[in-house]
């Protein structure tokens, strides 16, 4: 294709709302154009990369026996009421009404729709297992849409739902998806890790996130430096320090004016933060929750919402008046004498001795507070956020922290949705059982951004061949010179005949502009036709290399074909392990 005919427009300036490289480069190359926060149009170069990645996803899903369908994005509220998520999904759900006043939402995920399909059409064990998927636009009214397509309010997802007769079959389906995802992200040339994840509002019993390692990633990952343990820090279990054995001392109130933080109190009293009890006051769904945790630890809200079983969006901090209502005192809140609230203690708290805690009166803390003697909790559970240097819960090694972009997630759902929505099958003896389910998402548009985060330099993108919008560009230095255009077209046609996706830069622009655009867009191969066209000599250069090599136009074609084919083979699908 001729670049002079192609609709694309590169930008020299960095758009000022773009904070991360992939967003900057997707805007500058003209892959995407912003319409409103978190909502984009996909332009030809961007759409080509997206379509290529979708194709990889299709091939790998099909190889596992999954079948593609396409469902509506317009979901009737009734289905979401059945599953209980019309309320639970909260303000992220894009809700709308038709002219009759019926409620709908734009699908952020499709468990309800797929479960509905299956309960209508599956009655017998003979019809199982089934894995259906779609590649489709999703809608989530994200609180903070940012980083371009990485966190959009409208984005493309591949979502798959599998249906099995029992737990064993369900585990097998999960393993198949785990394998498919490993292949998908390998083919996109990502440096990624599958890590244990929290199930979140989707529910179910087990889950893995596939995370592309990147500084800008919003997922925090804890991994062990000794064993294979790796999990999001939301999920990673923390090991308690051994219970302390000190004798319990008598409680004493201390005047601690202006000491509102753990640091203030510890400094004022000359104690380490490990001797202070930190209080965090929350409310959710009209109830109050006061959490206690050792002063040097940080509370992990995901562990808290799982322990108290409320949706994430419902959790808020209490205000001063509410703290007064439960007998606390903002900044001086302690566990003794609280009322009308649920006390949630971190699992380490019962083993602590002679702690400093707020005295529930302004200006005072109490020394020598002990669990069991002075207070107890309604819930005792691990509330700690994992940190670098903590002990590995599996082997005792040391936890390290890194960051990643969540490009995919797989879930074992068990029978949560099938029971709520009555999706049952009959076994050999005509007995009814709920269908076992799983669901599995790949962020198509987010993955493209993740690929750019991992494959770029200061000039632009360096596309892996598998998802490059085009494999090669033929840059004609001076299009007014007939011999240059002639050699350029000859190379273009020869590459096309070999199945290489090639562009010819025949724009009437300065050579510098064309080189900069080629580097910015990141075509894996560039062949430059310039002054030596008359001698049939051209320059062959790989985007990832600094140096260009002079060679005949035929050799340049040959080198391009070889490079592209070997790269595709390196990243290729290996058919071993396919399900028939
Ligand atoms: P996150 O924790 O980043 O909000 P999630 O866990 O809510 O994501 P899932 O429900 O697991 O997302 O969705 C499946 C995949 O869809 C994710 O792994 C991610 O790649 C992608 N995805 C989710 N939300 C967005 C978004 N707002 N913009 C782009 N892609 C998204
Ligand atoms: Mg997820």
XYZ file of C-alpha atoms and ligand atoms in Angstrom:
612
model
C 0.000 0.000 0.000
C 1.110 3.547 -0.717
C 1.562 5.710 2.347
C 0.501 8.730 0.294
C -2.976 7.146 0.099
C -3.130 5.974 3.656
C -5.141 7.781 6.288
C -2.683 8.488 9.047
C -1.359 11.510 10.802
C 1.615 11.519 13.132
C 2.058 14.160 15.802
C 5.319 15.762 16.782
C 3.986 17.097 20.060
C 3.200 14.949 23.055
C -0.479 15.343 24.028
C -0.490 16.859 27.506
C -2.838 14.374 29.154
C -0.603 11.468 28.149
C 1.478 10.343 31.127
C 2.798 6.975 30.016
C 4.862 6.005 26.979
C 2.288 3.761 25.361
C -0.355 6.492 25.510
C 2.071 9.075 24.098
C 3.145 6.756 21.286
C -0.351 5.577 20.396
C -1.392 9.227 20.078
C 1.749 10.363 18.269
C 1.653 7.536 15.711
C -2.035 8.246 15.115
C -3.081 4.749 16.198
C -5.837 6.186 18.405
C -7.731 9.442 18.776
C -9.423 10.498 22.010
C -13.161 11.219 21.982
C -13.813 11.686 25.709
C -12.064 10.470 28.889
C -11.315 6.775 28.419
C -13.080 6.640 25.050
C -11.125 6.381 21.805
C -11.430 5.965 18.071
C -9.064 3.422 16.576
C -7.402 4.603 13.386
C -5.985 2.354 10.609
C -2.558 1.641 12.142
C -3.996 1.042 15.598
C -6.849 -1.079 14.320
C -4.489 -3.318 12.345
C -2.425 -4.147 15.449
C -5.595 -4.775 17.429
C -6.987 -7.063 14.742
C -3.730 -9.012 14.638
C -3.728 -9.550 18.352
C -7.406 -10.553 18.231
C -6.481 -13.155 15.627
C -3.788 -14.594 17.898
C -6.349 -14.806 20.692
C -8.847 -16.497 18.351
C -6.358 -19.089 17.186
C -5.319 -19.990 20.720
C -8.901 -20.133 22.013
C -10.022 -22.242 19.055
C -7.049 -24.560 19.632
C -8.498 -25.321 23.077
C -11.876 -26.198 21.624
C -13.527 -22.889 22.522
C -16.101 -21.484 20.080
C -16.543 -17.860 19.141
C -19.934 -16.185 19.351
C -20.990 -12.559 19.626
C -23.395 -11.360 22.282
C -25.209 -8.134 22.892
C -23.574 -5.284 24.773
C -27.038 -4.138 25.919
C -27.962 -6.172 28.988
C -31.440 -6.116 30.563
C -31.228 -5.245 34.272
C -33.388 -8.279 35.094
C -30.484 -10.643 34.397
C -28.160 -8.649 36.637
C -30.786 -8.578 39.359
C -30.935 -12.364 39.246
C -27.201 -12.675 39.868
C -27.289 -9.928 42.508
C -24.818 -7.773 40.616
C -27.205 -4.974 39.597
C -26.454 -3.619 43.075
C -23.034 -5.169 43.727
C -21.308 -3.859 40.615
C -21.885 -0.316 41.816
C -21.231 2.946 39.968
C -18.861 1.311 37.448
C -21.877 -0.144 35.663
C -23.038 2.095 32.792
C -26.811 2.115 33.292
C -29.492 3.344 30.910
C -33.212 3.130 30.272
C -35.252 2.570 27.148
C -38.292 4.715 26.261
C -40.542 2.423 28.284
C -38.469 3.025 31.404
C -36.894 -0.450 31.411
C -33.410 -0.592 32.932
C -30.389 -1.824 31.028
C -26.641 -1.703 31.397
C -23.838 -1.740 28.880
C -21.933 -4.958 29.545
C -18.716 -4.600 31.563
C -18.413 -8.426 31.524
C -20.889 -11.111 30.433
C -21.367 -13.837 33.079
C -25.129 -13.216 33.227
C -25.637 -13.251 29.472
C -23.620 -16.439 28.936
C -25.220 -18.221 31.895
C -28.602 -17.304 30.442
C -27.655 -18.817 27.072
C -26.528 -22.036 28.708
C -29.506 -22.473 31.044
C -31.811 -22.165 28.038
C -29.889 -24.601 25.857
C -28.113 -27.132 28.062
C -30.067 -29.782 29.891
C -27.899 -32.895 29.785
C -24.381 -33.887 30.864
C -23.896 -35.017 27.276
C -23.749 -31.386 26.150
C -20.856 -30.546 28.499
C -18.123 -29.288 28.515
C -18.678 -26.093 26.547
C -16.411 -23.079 26.229
C -17.855 -20.055 24.428
C -16.061 -16.771 23.887
C -16.409 -13.441 22.169
C -14.194 -10.486 21.304
C -16.251 -7.424 21.993
C -16.474 -3.877 23.275
C -16.947 -3.532 27.034
C -18.118 -0.568 29.096
C -17.007 0.358 32.607
C -17.470 3.763 34.136
C -13.987 3.664 35.672
C -13.389 6.093 38.515
C -10.074 7.113 36.972
C -9.849 6.429 33.254
C -6.200 7.008 32.382
C -3.099 5.928 30.527
C -4.919 5.917 27.190
C -6.425 2.572 26.276
C -4.821 0.960 29.319
C -7.738 2.003 31.535
C -10.570 2.996 29.253
C -14.273 3.361 29.894
C -14.886 1.631 26.562
C -12.405 -1.095 25.645
C -12.133 -4.358 23.777
C -12.019 -7.594 25.711
C -11.980 -11.232 24.806
C -14.191 -12.944 27.321
C -14.686 -16.690 27.537
C -17.042 -18.701 29.725
C -16.686 -22.411 30.262
C -19.313 -24.813 31.553
C -18.539 -28.210 33.069
C -20.290 -31.047 34.832
C -18.131 -31.224 37.943
C -15.151 -29.809 39.745
C -12.619 -32.066 38.070
C -13.764 -31.081 34.588
C -13.819 -27.461 35.734
C -10.189 -27.704 36.876
C -9.227 -29.159 33.507
C -10.954 -26.283 31.677
C -9.071 -23.834 33.875
C -5.739 -25.467 33.052
C -6.543 -25.272 29.334
C -7.190 -21.543 29.614
C -4.014 -21.091 31.653
C -2.098 -22.696 28.813
C -3.922 -20.711 26.117
C -3.136 -17.444 27.922
C 0.535 -18.347 28.288
C 0.666 -18.905 24.520
C -1.293 -15.762 23.691
C 1.020 -13.448 25.621
C 4.130 -15.262 24.406
C 3.000 -14.672 20.833
C 2.574 -10.972 21.588
C 6.236 -11.052 22.740
C 5.400 -9.913 26.259
C 7.536 -10.481 29.311
C 4.696 -11.620 31.588
C 4.022 -13.624 34.747
C 0.912 -15.566 35.734
C 0.268 -14.658 39.372
C -2.311 -15.634 41.965
C -5.041 -13.034 42.113
C -8.043 -11.985 44.125
C -11.390 -12.976 42.613
C -12.867 -9.546 43.250
C -16.512 -8.789 42.381
C -16.571 -11.588 39.777
C -16.540 -14.150 42.625
C -15.432 -17.779 42.644
C -12.639 -19.782 44.206
C -9.357 -19.393 42.276
C -7.892 -16.944 39.879
C -4.685 -15.990 38.079
C -3.790 -12.655 36.636
C -1.445 -12.526 33.666
C 0.695 -9.509 34.238
C 3.059 -7.853 31.761
C 5.969 -6.540 33.790
C 6.175 -2.754 33.535
C 7.006 0.136 35.849
C 3.790 1.922 34.889
C 1.652 -1.120 35.684
C -1.203 -0.585 38.118
C -0.911 -4.117 39.532
C 1.477 -4.532 42.411
C 3.007 -7.999 42.422
C 4.703 -9.702 45.326
C 6.975 -12.604 44.483
C 9.352 -14.761 46.466
C 13.074 -14.567 45.798
C 13.401 -18.261 46.641
C 10.320 -20.205 45.474
C 7.707 -19.772 42.714
C 5.168 -17.941 44.916
C 3.803 -14.854 43.134
C 0.554 -12.993 43.801
C -0.906 -9.538 43.608
C -0.179 -7.713 46.859
C -3.956 -7.543 47.343
C -4.035 -11.281 47.502
C -0.653 -12.293 48.943
C -0.995 -13.804 52.425
C 1.236 -12.209 55.054
C 3.036 -14.138 57.764
C 2.428 -12.916 61.329
C 5.378 -12.285 63.579
C 5.517 -14.864 66.415
C 3.280 -14.075 69.371
C 4.996 -11.971 72.013
C 5.588 -13.517 75.439
C 6.002 -10.448 77.670
C 4.002 -10.321 80.908
C 0.844 -8.205 80.586
C 1.173 -4.884 82.402
C -1.526 -2.674 83.861
C -3.128 -0.177 81.455
C -2.211 3.489 82.049
C -3.589 6.581 80.293
C -0.965 8.998 78.969
C -1.501 12.591 77.936
C -0.389 12.698 74.280
C -1.457 16.103 72.942
C -1.493 16.560 69.146
C -0.381 12.958 68.577
C -2.781 11.956 65.829
C -0.686 9.561 63.774
C 1.167 6.408 64.746
C 4.424 8.200 64.038
C 3.502 11.104 66.359
C 2.584 8.754 69.193
C 5.623 6.525 68.773
C 7.980 9.528 68.702
C 6.294 11.219 71.636
C 6.458 8.111 73.813
C 9.825 6.946 72.494
C 8.422 3.603 71.324
C 8.771 1.759 68.009
C 5.710 1.722 65.691
C 5.479 -2.033 66.323
C 4.289 -1.205 69.847
C 1.346 0.900 68.651
C -2.089 -0.327 67.576
C -3.298 1.479 64.498
C -7.062 2.058 64.212
C -8.839 2.502 60.857
C -12.500 3.449 60.895
C -14.687 2.438 57.958
C -18.336 2.310 57.091
C -20.137 0.246 54.470
C -23.807 -0.342 53.775
C -24.872 1.519 56.935
C -22.580 -0.427 59.295
C -19.413 0.662 61.057
C -16.168 -1.300 61.062
C -13.141 -0.446 63.174
C -9.952 -2.246 62.202
C -6.855 -2.717 64.335
C -3.452 -3.569 62.991
C 0.135 -3.255 64.249
C 1.432 0.300 63.777
C 4.102 -0.521 61.191
C 1.731 -2.598 59.007
C -0.494 -1.250 56.265
C -4.120 -2.277 55.883
C -5.124 -3.960 52.638
C -8.686 -2.886 51.833
C -9.283 -5.838 49.514
C -8.651 -8.264 52.377
C -11.012 -6.183 54.514
C -13.875 -6.164 52.005
C -13.497 -9.913 51.548
C -13.633 -10.396 55.327
C -16.732 -8.260 55.835
C -18.320 -9.241 52.516
C -19.249 -5.852 51.072
C -18.634 -4.545 47.542
C -15.487 -2.439 47.103
C -17.384 0.681 46.044
C -19.401 0.631 49.295
C -16.368 1.015 51.578
C -15.748 4.539 52.919
C -13.971 6.151 55.842
C -16.147 7.263 58.765
C -16.449 10.974 59.430
C -15.829 12.686 62.808
C -19.490 12.633 63.852
C -19.777 8.922 63.097
C -16.613 8.199 65.061
C -18.137 10.034 68.047
C -21.288 7.955 67.624
C -19.391 4.689 68.244
C -17.572 6.131 71.250
C -14.299 6.748 69.442
C -12.348 9.909 69.047
C -10.730 10.819 65.723
C -6.968 10.440 66.060
C -7.327 8.938 69.538
C -9.433 5.903 68.669
C -8.633 2.669 70.485
C -10.337 -0.705 70.939
C -11.563 -0.300 74.523
C -15.144 0.916 74.990
C -16.292 1.110 71.382
C -19.963 0.434 70.687
C -22.291 -0.182 67.711
C -19.491 -1.312 65.438
C -17.811 -4.470 64.223
C -14.219 -4.773 65.389
C -11.924 -6.388 62.861
C -8.440 -7.256 64.111
C -5.527 -8.274 61.988
C -4.465 -11.863 62.733
C -1.279 -10.617 64.382
C -3.092 -8.497 66.978
C -3.985 -11.283 69.482
C -0.275 -12.118 69.771
C 0.824 -8.545 70.555
C 1.618 -7.467 74.117
C 1.379 -4.183 76.015
C 0.410 -2.009 73.074
C -0.248 1.710 72.917
C -3.699 2.533 71.611
C -5.983 5.542 71.453
C -7.900 6.067 74.739
C -11.090 7.234 72.968
C -10.743 10.653 74.584
C -9.130 13.637 72.978
C -5.438 14.031 73.805
C -4.978 10.594 75.409
C -3.524 7.200 74.578
C -3.506 4.119 76.803
C -0.377 2.090 77.411
C -0.327 -1.698 77.918
C -3.447 -2.648 76.027
C -3.750 -6.405 75.477
C -6.052 -8.488 73.302
C -8.172 -10.937 75.288
C -7.863 -9.028 78.551
C -8.863 -5.480 77.464
C -10.730 -6.125 74.244
C -11.638 -8.761 71.660
C -12.597 -8.556 68.001
C -15.629 -9.802 66.087
C -13.430 -10.849 63.188
C -9.753 -11.833 63.319
C -8.216 -12.146 59.885
C -5.065 -11.297 57.889
C -5.555 -7.636 56.901
C -1.943 -6.832 56.062
C -0.719 -5.453 52.772
C 2.360 -7.340 51.648
C 5.595 -5.370 51.376
C 9.126 -5.939 50.109
C 11.150 -7.793 52.731
C 8.167 -9.675 54.254
C 8.446 -13.415 54.687
C 7.153 -15.671 51.892
C 4.022 -17.485 53.145
C 5.017 -20.595 51.214
C 8.720 -21.123 51.896
C 9.894 -18.424 54.298
C 12.022 -16.730 51.611
C 11.892 -12.967 51.118
C 9.127 -11.152 49.237
C 10.114 -8.710 46.498
C 7.710 -6.255 44.911
C 7.411 -5.390 41.240
C 4.735 -3.867 39.044
C 2.790 -5.196 36.116
C -0.021 -4.440 33.700
C -2.884 -6.912 34.098
C -3.419 -8.084 30.519
C -5.606 -11.069 31.307
C -7.292 -12.891 34.148
C -8.773 -16.359 34.488
C -11.292 -17.402 37.144
C -12.722 -20.587 38.558
C -16.279 -19.576 39.329
C -17.627 -22.848 40.651
C -21.429 -22.866 40.847
C -22.029 -19.289 42.115
C -23.735 -18.031 38.952
C -25.380 -21.278 37.932
C -27.046 -21.572 41.343
C -28.105 -17.915 41.440
C -29.485 -18.127 37.898
C -30.560 -21.762 37.930
C -28.332 -23.201 35.205
C -28.600 -26.935 35.903
C -27.995 -30.138 33.956
C -29.157 -33.724 34.418
C -26.622 -36.541 34.896
C -26.842 -40.162 33.687
C -29.415 -40.886 36.405
C -31.504 -37.840 35.532
C -30.387 -36.122 38.732
C -30.068 -32.331 38.574
C -26.784 -30.522 39.349
C -25.635 -26.936 39.005
C -23.214 -26.417 36.118
C -19.602 -25.602 37.079
C -18.316 -22.442 35.453
C -15.196 -20.450 34.694
C -14.637 -17.088 33.048
C -11.560 -15.714 31.392
C -10.740 -12.245 30.050
C -8.019 -10.796 27.863
C -7.763 -7.025 27.566
C -7.221 -6.716 23.826
C -6.654 -2.975 23.684
C -4.755 -2.945 26.986
C -2.412 -5.679 25.725
C -1.471 -3.555 22.714
C -0.548 -0.734 25.115
C 1.449 -3.209 27.240
C 3.363 -4.393 24.164
C 4.335 -0.782 23.446
C 5.415 -0.258 27.069
C 7.815 -3.166 26.673
C 8.924 -2.523 23.084
C 10.020 1.036 22.407
C 12.973 3.399 22.484
C 13.251 7.190 22.482
C 12.384 7.323 18.766
C 9.174 5.332 18.955
C 7.670 1.862 18.929
C 9.674 -1.279 18.067
C 6.867 -3.673 17.124
C 7.169 -7.400 17.593
C 6.438 -8.814 14.124
C 3.332 -10.679 15.336
C 1.360 -7.529 16.178
C 3.073 -4.905 13.980
C 0.535 -3.005 11.865
C 2.784 -3.724 8.857
C 5.934 -5.842 8.657
C 8.007 -3.536 6.489
C 8.223 -0.106 4.932
C 10.000 0.815 1.731
C 11.179 4.398 2.136
C 11.725 6.169 -1.161
C 14.058 9.091 -0.444
C 13.109 11.214 -3.437
C 9.826 10.243 -5.062
C 10.423 12.640 -7.950
C 13.288 10.448 -9.167
C 11.715 7.850 -11.398
C 14.407 5.215 -10.840
C 13.909 5.419 -7.062
C 10.149 4.954 -7.344
C 10.665 2.111 -9.789
C 13.037 0.144 -7.534
C 10.823 0.962 -4.555
C 7.696 -0.396 -6.260
C 9.567 -3.482 -7.413
C 10.590 -4.269 -3.819
C 7.081 -3.503 -2.576
C 5.485 -5.865 -5.095
C 8.026 -8.634 -4.491
C 7.437 -8.470 -0.718
C 3.684 -8.428 -1.166
C 3.898 -11.509 -3.387
C 5.705 -13.273 -0.520
C 2.904 -12.435 1.891
C 4.797 -9.651 3.658
C 2.626 -6.752 4.806
C 4.418 -3.807 3.275
C 3.961 -0.071 2.837
C 5.805 2.141 0.407
C 6.508 5.629 1.697
C 5.915 7.550 -1.532
C 4.896 10.783 0.211
C 6.302 14.008 -1.105
C 8.140 14.708 2.159
C 11.733 15.249 3.195
C 13.683 12.027 3.810
C 14.161 13.015 7.484
C 10.411 13.178 8.033
C 9.942 9.743 6.494
C 12.728 8.185 8.574
C 11.343 9.727 11.749
C 7.832 8.494 10.981
C 9.112 4.989 10.201
C 10.978 4.893 13.526
C 8.034 6.383 15.404
C 5.520 3.902 13.964
C 8.064 1.125 14.471
C 7.871 -1.071 11.344
C 10.153 -4.055 12.067
C 11.982 -3.678 8.700
C 12.850 -0.576 6.676
C 14.276 -0.697 3.155
C 15.536 2.666 1.966
C 15.746 3.410 -1.748
C 17.921 6.449 -2.419
C 20.746 7.717 -4.562
C 22.098 4.261 -5.454
C 18.785 3.093 -6.925
C 20.313 3.292 -10.384
C 22.844 0.631 -9.344
C 20.058 -1.451 -7.732
C 21.622 -0.839 -4.296
C 19.328 -0.172 -1.321
C 19.664 -0.013 2.469
C 18.216 -2.712 4.692
C 17.629 -1.914 8.345
C 15.859 -3.575 11.228
C 14.068 -1.212 13.598
C 15.687 -2.895 16.597
C 19.233 -2.434 15.213
C 21.269 0.751 14.899
C 23.110 -0.181 11.711
C 21.796 -0.352 8.144
C 23.351 -2.613 5.499
C 23.681 -1.887 1.771
C 22.650 -4.691 -0.554
C 20.918 -5.357 -3.856
C 17.160 -4.886 -3.921
C 16.707 -8.659 -4.417
C 18.825 -9.424 -1.363
C 16.856 -6.890 0.652
C 13.620 -8.668 -0.294
C 15.146 -12.000 0.650
C 16.472 -10.706 3.978
C 13.067 -9.204 4.829
C 11.154 -12.387 4.038
C 13.613 -14.460 6.077
C 13.528 -12.119 9.051
C 9.741 -11.850 9.177
C 9.241 -15.601 8.798
C 11.827 -16.474 11.437
C 10.329 -13.970 13.888
C 6.824 -15.300 13.301
C 8.158 -18.815 13.832
C 9.910 -17.759 17.048
C 6.651 -16.421 18.462
C 4.477 -19.021 16.775
C 1.773 -21.250 18.046
C 3.022 -24.698 18.874
C 0.158 -27.126 18.147
C 1.220 -29.573 20.883
C -1.389 -29.411 23.637
C -4.394 -28.559 21.472
C -7.789 -29.941 22.434
C -9.735 -31.515 19.626
P -8.469 -3.925 36.673
O -8.113 -4.608 37.966
O -7.288 -3.459 35.907
O -9.540 -2.890 36.828
P -10.231 -6.065 36.232
O -9.577 -7.103 37.068
O -11.407 -5.344 36.734
O -9.118 -5.018 35.757
P -11.298 -8.102 34.478
O -12.707 -8.022 34.878
O -10.463 -9.223 34.948
O -10.579 -6.682 34.808
O -11.256 -7.953 32.890
C -10.461 -8.776 32.029
C -9.373 -7.987 31.345
O -9.899 -6.820 30.691
C -8.341 -7.432 32.310
O -7.376 -8.412 32.596
C -7.769 -6.271 31.530
O -6.740 -6.717 30.659
C -8.947 -5.779 30.714
N -9.522 -4.562 31.293
C -10.246 -4.462 32.428
N -10.636 -3.197 32.652
C -10.147 -2.472 31.622
C -10.210 -1.090 31.272
N -10.869 -0.219 32.028
N -9.593 -0.682 30.130
C -8.930 -1.573 29.357
N -8.841 -2.876 29.631
C -9.432 -3.333 30.745
Mg -8.931 -8.692 36.468
